[in-house]
Short mmCIF file of C-alpha atoms in Angstrom, two decimals:
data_model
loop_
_atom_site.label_atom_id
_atom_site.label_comp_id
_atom_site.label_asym_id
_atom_site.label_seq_id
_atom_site.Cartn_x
_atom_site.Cartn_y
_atom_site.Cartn_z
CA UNK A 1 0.00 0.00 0.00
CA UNK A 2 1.52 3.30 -1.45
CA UNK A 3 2.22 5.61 1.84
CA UNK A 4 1.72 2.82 4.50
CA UNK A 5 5.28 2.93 5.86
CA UNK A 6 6.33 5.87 8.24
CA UNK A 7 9.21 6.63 5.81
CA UNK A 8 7.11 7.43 3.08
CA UNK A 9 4.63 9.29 5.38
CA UNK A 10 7.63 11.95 6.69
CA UNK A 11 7.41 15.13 8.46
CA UNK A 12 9.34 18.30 7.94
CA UNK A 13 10.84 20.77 11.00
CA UNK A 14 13.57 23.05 10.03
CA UNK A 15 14.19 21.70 6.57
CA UNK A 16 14.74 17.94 7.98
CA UNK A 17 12.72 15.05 7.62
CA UNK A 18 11.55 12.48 9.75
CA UNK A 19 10.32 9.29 8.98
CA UNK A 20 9.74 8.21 12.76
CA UNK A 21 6.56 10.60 14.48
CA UNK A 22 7.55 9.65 18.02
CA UNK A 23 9.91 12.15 19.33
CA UNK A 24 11.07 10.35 22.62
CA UNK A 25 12.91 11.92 25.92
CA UNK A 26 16.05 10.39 26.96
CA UNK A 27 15.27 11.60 31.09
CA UNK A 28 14.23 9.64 34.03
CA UNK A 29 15.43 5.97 33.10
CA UNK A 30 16.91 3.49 35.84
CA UNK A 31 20.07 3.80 33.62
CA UNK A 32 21.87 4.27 30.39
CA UNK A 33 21.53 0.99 28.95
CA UNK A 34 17.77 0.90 29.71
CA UNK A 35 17.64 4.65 27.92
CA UNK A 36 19.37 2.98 24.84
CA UNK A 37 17.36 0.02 24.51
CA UNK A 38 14.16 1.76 25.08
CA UNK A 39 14.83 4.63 22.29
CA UNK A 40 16.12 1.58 20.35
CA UNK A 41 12.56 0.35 20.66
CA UNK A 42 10.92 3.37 20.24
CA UNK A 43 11.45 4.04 16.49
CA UNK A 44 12.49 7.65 17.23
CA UNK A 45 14.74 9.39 15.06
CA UNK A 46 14.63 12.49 17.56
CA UNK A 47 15.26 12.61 21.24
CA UNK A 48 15.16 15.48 23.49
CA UNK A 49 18.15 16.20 26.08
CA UNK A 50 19.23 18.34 28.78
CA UNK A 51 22.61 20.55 29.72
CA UNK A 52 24.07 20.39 32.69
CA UNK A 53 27.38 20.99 34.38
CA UNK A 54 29.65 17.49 34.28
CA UNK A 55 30.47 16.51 37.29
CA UNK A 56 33.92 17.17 38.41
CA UNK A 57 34.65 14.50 40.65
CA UNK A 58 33.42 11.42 38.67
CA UNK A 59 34.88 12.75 34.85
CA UNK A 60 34.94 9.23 33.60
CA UNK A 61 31.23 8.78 34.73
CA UNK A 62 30.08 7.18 31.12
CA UNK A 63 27.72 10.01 29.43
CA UNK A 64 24.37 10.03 27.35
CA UNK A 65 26.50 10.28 24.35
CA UNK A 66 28.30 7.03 24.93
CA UNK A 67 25.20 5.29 24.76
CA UNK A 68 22.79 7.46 22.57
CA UNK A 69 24.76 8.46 19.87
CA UNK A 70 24.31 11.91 18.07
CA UNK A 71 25.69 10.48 14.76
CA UNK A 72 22.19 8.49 15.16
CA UNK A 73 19.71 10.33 16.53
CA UNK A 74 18.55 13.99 16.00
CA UNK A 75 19.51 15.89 19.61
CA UNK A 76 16.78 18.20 20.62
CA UNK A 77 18.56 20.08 23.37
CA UNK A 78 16.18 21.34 25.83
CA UNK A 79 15.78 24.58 28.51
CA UNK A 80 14.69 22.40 31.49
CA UNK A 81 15.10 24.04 34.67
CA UNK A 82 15.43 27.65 32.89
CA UNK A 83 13.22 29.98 34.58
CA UNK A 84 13.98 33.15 32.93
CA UNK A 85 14.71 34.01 29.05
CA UNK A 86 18.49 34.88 29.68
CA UNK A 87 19.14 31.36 31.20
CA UNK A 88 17.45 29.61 28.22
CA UNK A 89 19.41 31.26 25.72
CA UNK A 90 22.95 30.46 28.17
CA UNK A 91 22.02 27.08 27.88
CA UNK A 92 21.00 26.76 24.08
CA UNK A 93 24.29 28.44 23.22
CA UNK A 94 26.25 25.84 25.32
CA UNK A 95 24.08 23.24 23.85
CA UNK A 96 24.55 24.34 20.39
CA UNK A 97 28.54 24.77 21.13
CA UNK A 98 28.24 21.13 22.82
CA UNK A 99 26.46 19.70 19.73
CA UNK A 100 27.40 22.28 16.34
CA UNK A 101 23.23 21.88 15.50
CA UNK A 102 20.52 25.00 16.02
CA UNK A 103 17.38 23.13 16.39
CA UNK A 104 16.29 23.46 20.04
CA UNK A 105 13.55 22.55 22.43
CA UNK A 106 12.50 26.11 24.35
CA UNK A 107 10.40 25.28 27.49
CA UNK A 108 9.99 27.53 30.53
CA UNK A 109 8.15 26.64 33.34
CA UNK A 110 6.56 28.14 36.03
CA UNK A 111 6.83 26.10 39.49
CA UNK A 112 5.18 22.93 41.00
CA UNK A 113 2.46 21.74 41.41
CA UNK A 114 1.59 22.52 37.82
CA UNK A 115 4.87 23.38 36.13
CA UNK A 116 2.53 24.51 33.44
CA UNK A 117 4.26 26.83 30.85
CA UNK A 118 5.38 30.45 31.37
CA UNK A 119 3.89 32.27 28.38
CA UNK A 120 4.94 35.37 28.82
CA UNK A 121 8.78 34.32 29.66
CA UNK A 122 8.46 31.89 27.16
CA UNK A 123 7.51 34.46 24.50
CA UNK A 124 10.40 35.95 25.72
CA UNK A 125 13.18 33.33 25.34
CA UNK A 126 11.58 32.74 22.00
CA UNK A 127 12.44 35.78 20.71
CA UNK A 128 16.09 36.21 21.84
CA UNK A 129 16.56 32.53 20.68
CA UNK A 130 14.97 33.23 16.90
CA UNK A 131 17.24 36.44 17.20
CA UNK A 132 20.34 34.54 17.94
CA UNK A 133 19.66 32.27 15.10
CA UNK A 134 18.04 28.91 16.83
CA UNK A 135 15.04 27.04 15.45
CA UNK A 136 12.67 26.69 18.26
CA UNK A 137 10.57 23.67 18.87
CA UNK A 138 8.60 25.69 21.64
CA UNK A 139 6.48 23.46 24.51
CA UNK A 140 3.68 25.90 25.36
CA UNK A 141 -0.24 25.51 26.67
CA UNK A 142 -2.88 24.37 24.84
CA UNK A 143 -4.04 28.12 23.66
CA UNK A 144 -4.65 28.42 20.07
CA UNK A 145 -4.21 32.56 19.99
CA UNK A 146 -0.52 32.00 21.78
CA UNK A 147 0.34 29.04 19.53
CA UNK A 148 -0.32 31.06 16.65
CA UNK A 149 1.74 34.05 17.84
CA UNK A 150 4.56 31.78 18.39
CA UNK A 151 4.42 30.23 14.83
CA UNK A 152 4.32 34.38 13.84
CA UNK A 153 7.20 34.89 15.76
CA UNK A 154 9.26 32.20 13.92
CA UNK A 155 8.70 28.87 15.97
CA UNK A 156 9.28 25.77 13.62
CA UNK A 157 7.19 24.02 15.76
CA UNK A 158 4.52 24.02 18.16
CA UNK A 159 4.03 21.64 20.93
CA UNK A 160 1.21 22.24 23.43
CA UNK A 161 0.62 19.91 26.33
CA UNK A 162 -1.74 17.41 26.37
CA UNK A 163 -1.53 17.25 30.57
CA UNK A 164 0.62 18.64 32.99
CA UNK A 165 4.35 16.84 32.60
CA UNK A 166 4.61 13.65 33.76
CA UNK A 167 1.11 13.55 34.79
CA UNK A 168 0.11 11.00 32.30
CA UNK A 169 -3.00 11.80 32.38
CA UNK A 170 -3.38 11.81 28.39
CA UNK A 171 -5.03 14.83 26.12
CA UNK A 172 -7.20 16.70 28.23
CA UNK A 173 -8.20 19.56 26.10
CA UNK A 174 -8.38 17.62 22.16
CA UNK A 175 -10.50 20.32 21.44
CA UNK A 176 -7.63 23.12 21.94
CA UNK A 177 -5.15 20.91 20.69
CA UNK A 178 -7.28 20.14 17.29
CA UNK A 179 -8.27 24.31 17.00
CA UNK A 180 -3.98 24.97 17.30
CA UNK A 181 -3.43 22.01 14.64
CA UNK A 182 -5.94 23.52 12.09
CA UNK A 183 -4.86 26.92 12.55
CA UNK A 184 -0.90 26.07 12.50
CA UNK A 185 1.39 25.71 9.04
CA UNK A 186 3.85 24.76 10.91
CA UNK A 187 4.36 21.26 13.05
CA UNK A 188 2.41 20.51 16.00
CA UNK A 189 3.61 17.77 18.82
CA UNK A 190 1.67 16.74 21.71
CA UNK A 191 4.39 17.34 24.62
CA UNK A 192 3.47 16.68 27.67
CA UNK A 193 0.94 14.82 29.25
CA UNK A 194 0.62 11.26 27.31
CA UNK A 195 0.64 8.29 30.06
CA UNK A 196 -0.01 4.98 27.21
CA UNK A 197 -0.04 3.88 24.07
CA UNK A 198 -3.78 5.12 23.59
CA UNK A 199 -3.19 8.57 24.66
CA UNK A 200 -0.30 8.73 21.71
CA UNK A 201 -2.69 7.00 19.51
CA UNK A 202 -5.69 9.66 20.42
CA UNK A 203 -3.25 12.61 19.97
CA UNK A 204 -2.03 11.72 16.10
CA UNK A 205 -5.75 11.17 15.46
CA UNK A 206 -6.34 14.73 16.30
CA UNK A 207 -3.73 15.62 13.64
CA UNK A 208 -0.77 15.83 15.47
CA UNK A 209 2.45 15.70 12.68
CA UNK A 210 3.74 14.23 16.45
CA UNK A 211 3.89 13.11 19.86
CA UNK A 212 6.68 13.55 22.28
CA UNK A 213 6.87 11.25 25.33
CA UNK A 214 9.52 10.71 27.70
CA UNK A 215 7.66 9.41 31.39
CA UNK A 216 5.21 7.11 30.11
CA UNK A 217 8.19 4.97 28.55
CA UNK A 218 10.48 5.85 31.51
CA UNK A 219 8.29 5.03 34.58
CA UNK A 220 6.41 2.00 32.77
CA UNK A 221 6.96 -1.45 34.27
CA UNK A 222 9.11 -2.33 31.25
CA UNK A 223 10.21 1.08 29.36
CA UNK A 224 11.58 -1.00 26.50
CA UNK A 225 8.05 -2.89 25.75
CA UNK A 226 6.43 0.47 26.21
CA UNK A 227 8.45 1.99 23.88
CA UNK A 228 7.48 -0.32 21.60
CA UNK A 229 3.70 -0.03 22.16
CA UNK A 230 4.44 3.79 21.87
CA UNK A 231 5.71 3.11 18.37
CA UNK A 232 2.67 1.25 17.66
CA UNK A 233 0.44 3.96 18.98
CA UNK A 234 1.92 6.73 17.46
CA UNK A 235 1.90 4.55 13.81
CA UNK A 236 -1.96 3.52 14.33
CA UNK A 237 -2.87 7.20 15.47
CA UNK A 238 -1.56 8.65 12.22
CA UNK A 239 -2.83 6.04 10.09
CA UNK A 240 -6.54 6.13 11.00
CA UNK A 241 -6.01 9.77 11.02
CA UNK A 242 -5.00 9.89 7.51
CA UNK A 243 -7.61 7.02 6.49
CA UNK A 244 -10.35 9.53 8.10
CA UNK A 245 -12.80 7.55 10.61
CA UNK A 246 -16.53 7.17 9.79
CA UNK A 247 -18.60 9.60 10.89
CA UNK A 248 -20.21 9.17 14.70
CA UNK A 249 -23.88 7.89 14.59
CA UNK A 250 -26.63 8.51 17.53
CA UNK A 251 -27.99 4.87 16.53
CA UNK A 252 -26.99 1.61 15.72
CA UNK A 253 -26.10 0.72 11.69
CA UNK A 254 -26.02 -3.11 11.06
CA UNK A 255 -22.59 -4.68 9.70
CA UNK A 256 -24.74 -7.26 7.29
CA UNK A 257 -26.49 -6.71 4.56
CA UNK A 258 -30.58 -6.41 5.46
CA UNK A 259 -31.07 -8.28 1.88
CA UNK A 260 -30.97 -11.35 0.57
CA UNK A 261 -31.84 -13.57 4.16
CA UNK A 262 -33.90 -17.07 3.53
CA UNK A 263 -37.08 -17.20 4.53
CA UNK B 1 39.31 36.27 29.22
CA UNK B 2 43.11 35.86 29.11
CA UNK B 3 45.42 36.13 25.81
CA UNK B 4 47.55 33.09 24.84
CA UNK B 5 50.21 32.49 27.03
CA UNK B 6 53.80 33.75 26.58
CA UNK B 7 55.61 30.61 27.57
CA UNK B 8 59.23 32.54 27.41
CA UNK B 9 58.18 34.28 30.67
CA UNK B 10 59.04 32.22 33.80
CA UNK B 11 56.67 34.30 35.88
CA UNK B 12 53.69 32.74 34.12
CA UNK B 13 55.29 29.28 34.30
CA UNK B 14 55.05 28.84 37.49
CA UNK B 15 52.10 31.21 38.50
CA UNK B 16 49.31 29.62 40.71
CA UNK B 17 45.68 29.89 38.91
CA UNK B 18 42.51 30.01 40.98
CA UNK B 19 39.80 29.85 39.09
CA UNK B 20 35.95 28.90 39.48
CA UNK B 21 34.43 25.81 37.25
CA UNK B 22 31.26 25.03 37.80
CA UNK B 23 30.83 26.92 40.97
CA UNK B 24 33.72 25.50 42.85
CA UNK B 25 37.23 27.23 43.43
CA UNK B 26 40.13 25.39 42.06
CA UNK B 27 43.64 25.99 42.30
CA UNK B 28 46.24 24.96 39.09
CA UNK B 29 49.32 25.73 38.11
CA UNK B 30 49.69 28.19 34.98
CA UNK B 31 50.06 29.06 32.58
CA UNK B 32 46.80 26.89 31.02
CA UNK B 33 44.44 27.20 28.13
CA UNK B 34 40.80 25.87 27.69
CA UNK B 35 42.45 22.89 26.70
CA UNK B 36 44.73 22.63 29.04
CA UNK B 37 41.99 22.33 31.87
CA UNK B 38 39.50 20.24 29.88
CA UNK B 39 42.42 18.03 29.52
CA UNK B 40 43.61 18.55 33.20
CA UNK B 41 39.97 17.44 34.62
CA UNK B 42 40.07 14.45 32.77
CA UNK B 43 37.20 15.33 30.55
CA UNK B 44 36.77 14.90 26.70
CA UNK B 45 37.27 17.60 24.90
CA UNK B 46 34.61 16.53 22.12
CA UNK B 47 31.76 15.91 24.54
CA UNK B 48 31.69 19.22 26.56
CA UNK B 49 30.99 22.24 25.83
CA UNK B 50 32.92 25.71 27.73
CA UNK B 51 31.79 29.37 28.75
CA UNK B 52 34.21 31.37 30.15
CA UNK B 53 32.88 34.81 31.99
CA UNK B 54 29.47 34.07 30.51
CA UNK B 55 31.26 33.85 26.61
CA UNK B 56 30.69 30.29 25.01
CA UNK B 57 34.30 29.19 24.17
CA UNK B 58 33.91 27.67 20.51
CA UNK B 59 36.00 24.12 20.33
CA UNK B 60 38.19 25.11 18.03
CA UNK B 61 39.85 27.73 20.28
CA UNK B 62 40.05 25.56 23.02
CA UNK B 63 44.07 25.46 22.37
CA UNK B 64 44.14 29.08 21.83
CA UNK B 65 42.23 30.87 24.86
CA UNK B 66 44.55 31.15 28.34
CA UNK B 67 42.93 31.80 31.41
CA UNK B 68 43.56 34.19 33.94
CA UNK B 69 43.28 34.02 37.95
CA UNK B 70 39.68 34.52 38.90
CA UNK B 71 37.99 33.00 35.65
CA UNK B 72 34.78 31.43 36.11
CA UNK B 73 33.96 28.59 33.82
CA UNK B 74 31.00 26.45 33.20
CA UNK B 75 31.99 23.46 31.78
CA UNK B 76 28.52 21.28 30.49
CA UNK B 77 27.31 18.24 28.77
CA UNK B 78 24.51 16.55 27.66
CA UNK B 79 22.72 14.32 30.20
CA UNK B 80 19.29 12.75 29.61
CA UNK B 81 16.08 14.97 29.70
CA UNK B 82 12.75 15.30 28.44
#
C-alpha cells in the first residue's frame, strides 16, 4: 500500500525530515543501557536532552553520548530548569557549542504543582533565541491565539501539552489541541501529558504531525516494551487519522447486509 | 578572558591559577588554556561544551584561549532529559 510505511509518510521541522513521528525523551530511566534500549525500541529518530554541568569528581562517569549516539539520533537540546529568558538562551548556546546543530527545544516553566508553561517568559526566550539564530521547537499551553503568535514569531514548531508533565493523564483539552493544529502551518507535537499507548494513539488522530513522550516509557513497568507499544500507537494514530474515521452515529447501523436472508 | 600564554616568561610558568568551574574554586598551576583544563579534569574535549565569563568558548579555540586568575567557567554536557 503506497504511503503505509512511516518513511514514506515523513514530516518536515527546520528543513529535515523524519520518517519516525515519536519524538522520545532520553530523562528519568533506571540507567543508560535501559535509555538505549528503550529509544532503540521506540522508532524515534529524535530525542530530546538536557545541559548540565559534568560533574567534576566522577569525569569518567560514562555520558548520554556514549550510549545514545548523536551520529544516530537527531539531539533536541532542551531549557529544562530555565526559569527566565536569559538562562534559556545560556544554555542553548552551550548546547549548540556542545552539539554544532541550532534546532532546540525552548520550554519555561513556572513552578510545581503545575509546572505549566510560562507564556509570557516563554515568549520571551523565543524571541532572543529566533534572534540569535536557533530554530525553536517551543512546549507551550494548549491556547490556540498564543500558539499562533509563536508560529508568527518564527517557531518551527509548536508543541502544546496534552496534561501537565509527567502527569500522564493523556489529552485533556483535544479540542484546543485540534483548534492549534488547524490553525498552525507549521508542526504541531503533543508534549506533555501522554501516560499509554492510547493517549499517543488519540493525539495523532487529532492531527498531530507528532507526539513527544519521555515518562510514560520511563516510569512504565518495562520502558523498552512500552516503547514499543508507543511506536505502535503513534503509527496507528496517524494512520486512521489519515484514512479519516466514519462519521459518529446517535444509533446503531447493522454490519450485514438487510437483503438477501432465507425465509 | 586571558590572551595566549607567553611561555618565554618564567613568571607565568610557574604562576598559581585560581579559578571557578562550575561553581567551585580550584587551584592549578599556569600558565593553562581551555584545553589545558579540559584536559587537566580528565574530561573529553569533544563531549563538553565551555563558557568562560558568561562567553561560550567555541572548540576550536580551546588550544588558543589562556585563562587568567579569577575565571569562572562552566563546563557542560549533555545528560538525559525530556
Amino acid at each position: 500500500m503506497d504511503g503505509f510505511l512511516a518513511k514514506d509518510d515523513a514530516w518536515h521541522v527546520a528543513g529535515r525530515a523524519f520518517g519516525s513521528r515519536l519524538v522520545v525523551g532520553t530523562g528519568k530511566y533506571k540507567d543508560l543501557p535501559t535509555t538505549a534500549a528503550a529509544i532503540e525500541a521506540s522508532g524515534a529518530e529524535m530525542v530530546t536532552v538536557a545541559v548540565r554541568r559534568v560533574n567534576l569528581s566522577d569525569p569518567k562517569a560514562p555520558m548520554l553520548q556514549d550510549y545514545v549516539s548523536p551520529a544516530r539520533y537527531t539531539y533536541l537540546p532542551n531549557t529544562a530548569g530555565c526559569f527566565t529568558a536569559d538562562d534559556a538562551v545560556r544554555t542553548l548556546r552551550l548546547a549548540r557549542e556542545a552539539g554544532g546543530w541550532n534546532l532546540v527545544k525552548l520550554e519555561v516553566l513556572g513552578p510545581a504543582p503545575t509546572l505549566y508553561p510560562d507564556m509570557p517568559a516563554t515568549f520571551e526566550a523565543a524571541a532572543a533565541l529566533i534572534k540569535d539564530g536557533f530554530e525553536v521547537m517551543v512546549y507551550c499551553s494548549d491556547d490556540p491565539i498564543a500558539a499562533k503568535r509563536l508560529e508568527e514569531m518564527g517557531c518551527v514548531a509548536i508543541m502544546p501539552l496534552g496534561a501537565p508533565i509527567g502527569s500522564g493523564l493523556g489529552v485533556q483539552n483535544p479540542l484546543m489541541i485540534q483548534m492549534i493544529i488547524e490553525n498552525a502551518k507549521v508542526p504541531v507535537l503533543v508534549d506533555a501529558g501522554v501516560g499509554t499507548a492510547t493517549d499517543a494513539a488519540f493525539a495523532m488522530e487529532l492531527g498531530c504531525d507528532a507526539v513527544l513522550v519521555n515518562s510514560a516509557i520511563a516510569h512504565a513497568g518495562d520502558p523498552v516494551l512500552m516503547a514499543r507499544a508507543m511506536r505502535a500507537g503513534v503509527e496507528a494514530g496517524r494512520l486512521a487519522f489519515r484514512a479519516g474515521r466514519m462519521p459518529r452515529r446517535t444509533q446503531a447501523n447493522p454490519s450485514s447486509p438487510t437483503t438477501g436472508l432465507i425465509r | 578572558m586571558g590572551t595566549a600564554p607567553d611561555n618565554g616568561d618564567m613568571n607565568v610558568m610557574t604562576a598559581s591559577l585560581r579559578l571557578t568551574v562550575n561553581g567551585e574554586g580550584k587551584e592549578f598551576s599556569g600558565p593553562l588554556s581551555v584545553a589545558g583544563l579540559v584536559e587537566r579534569l580528565g574530561l573529553d574535549m569533544r563531549k563538553v561544551a565551555v563558557e568562560l565569563n558568561r562567553e561560550i568558548v567555541p572548540r576550536s579555540t580551546y588550544g588558543q584561549v589562556g585563562l587568567a586568575a579569577g575565571d569562572v567557567l562552566e563546563i557542560v554536557h549533555f545528560i538525559g532529559g525530556g
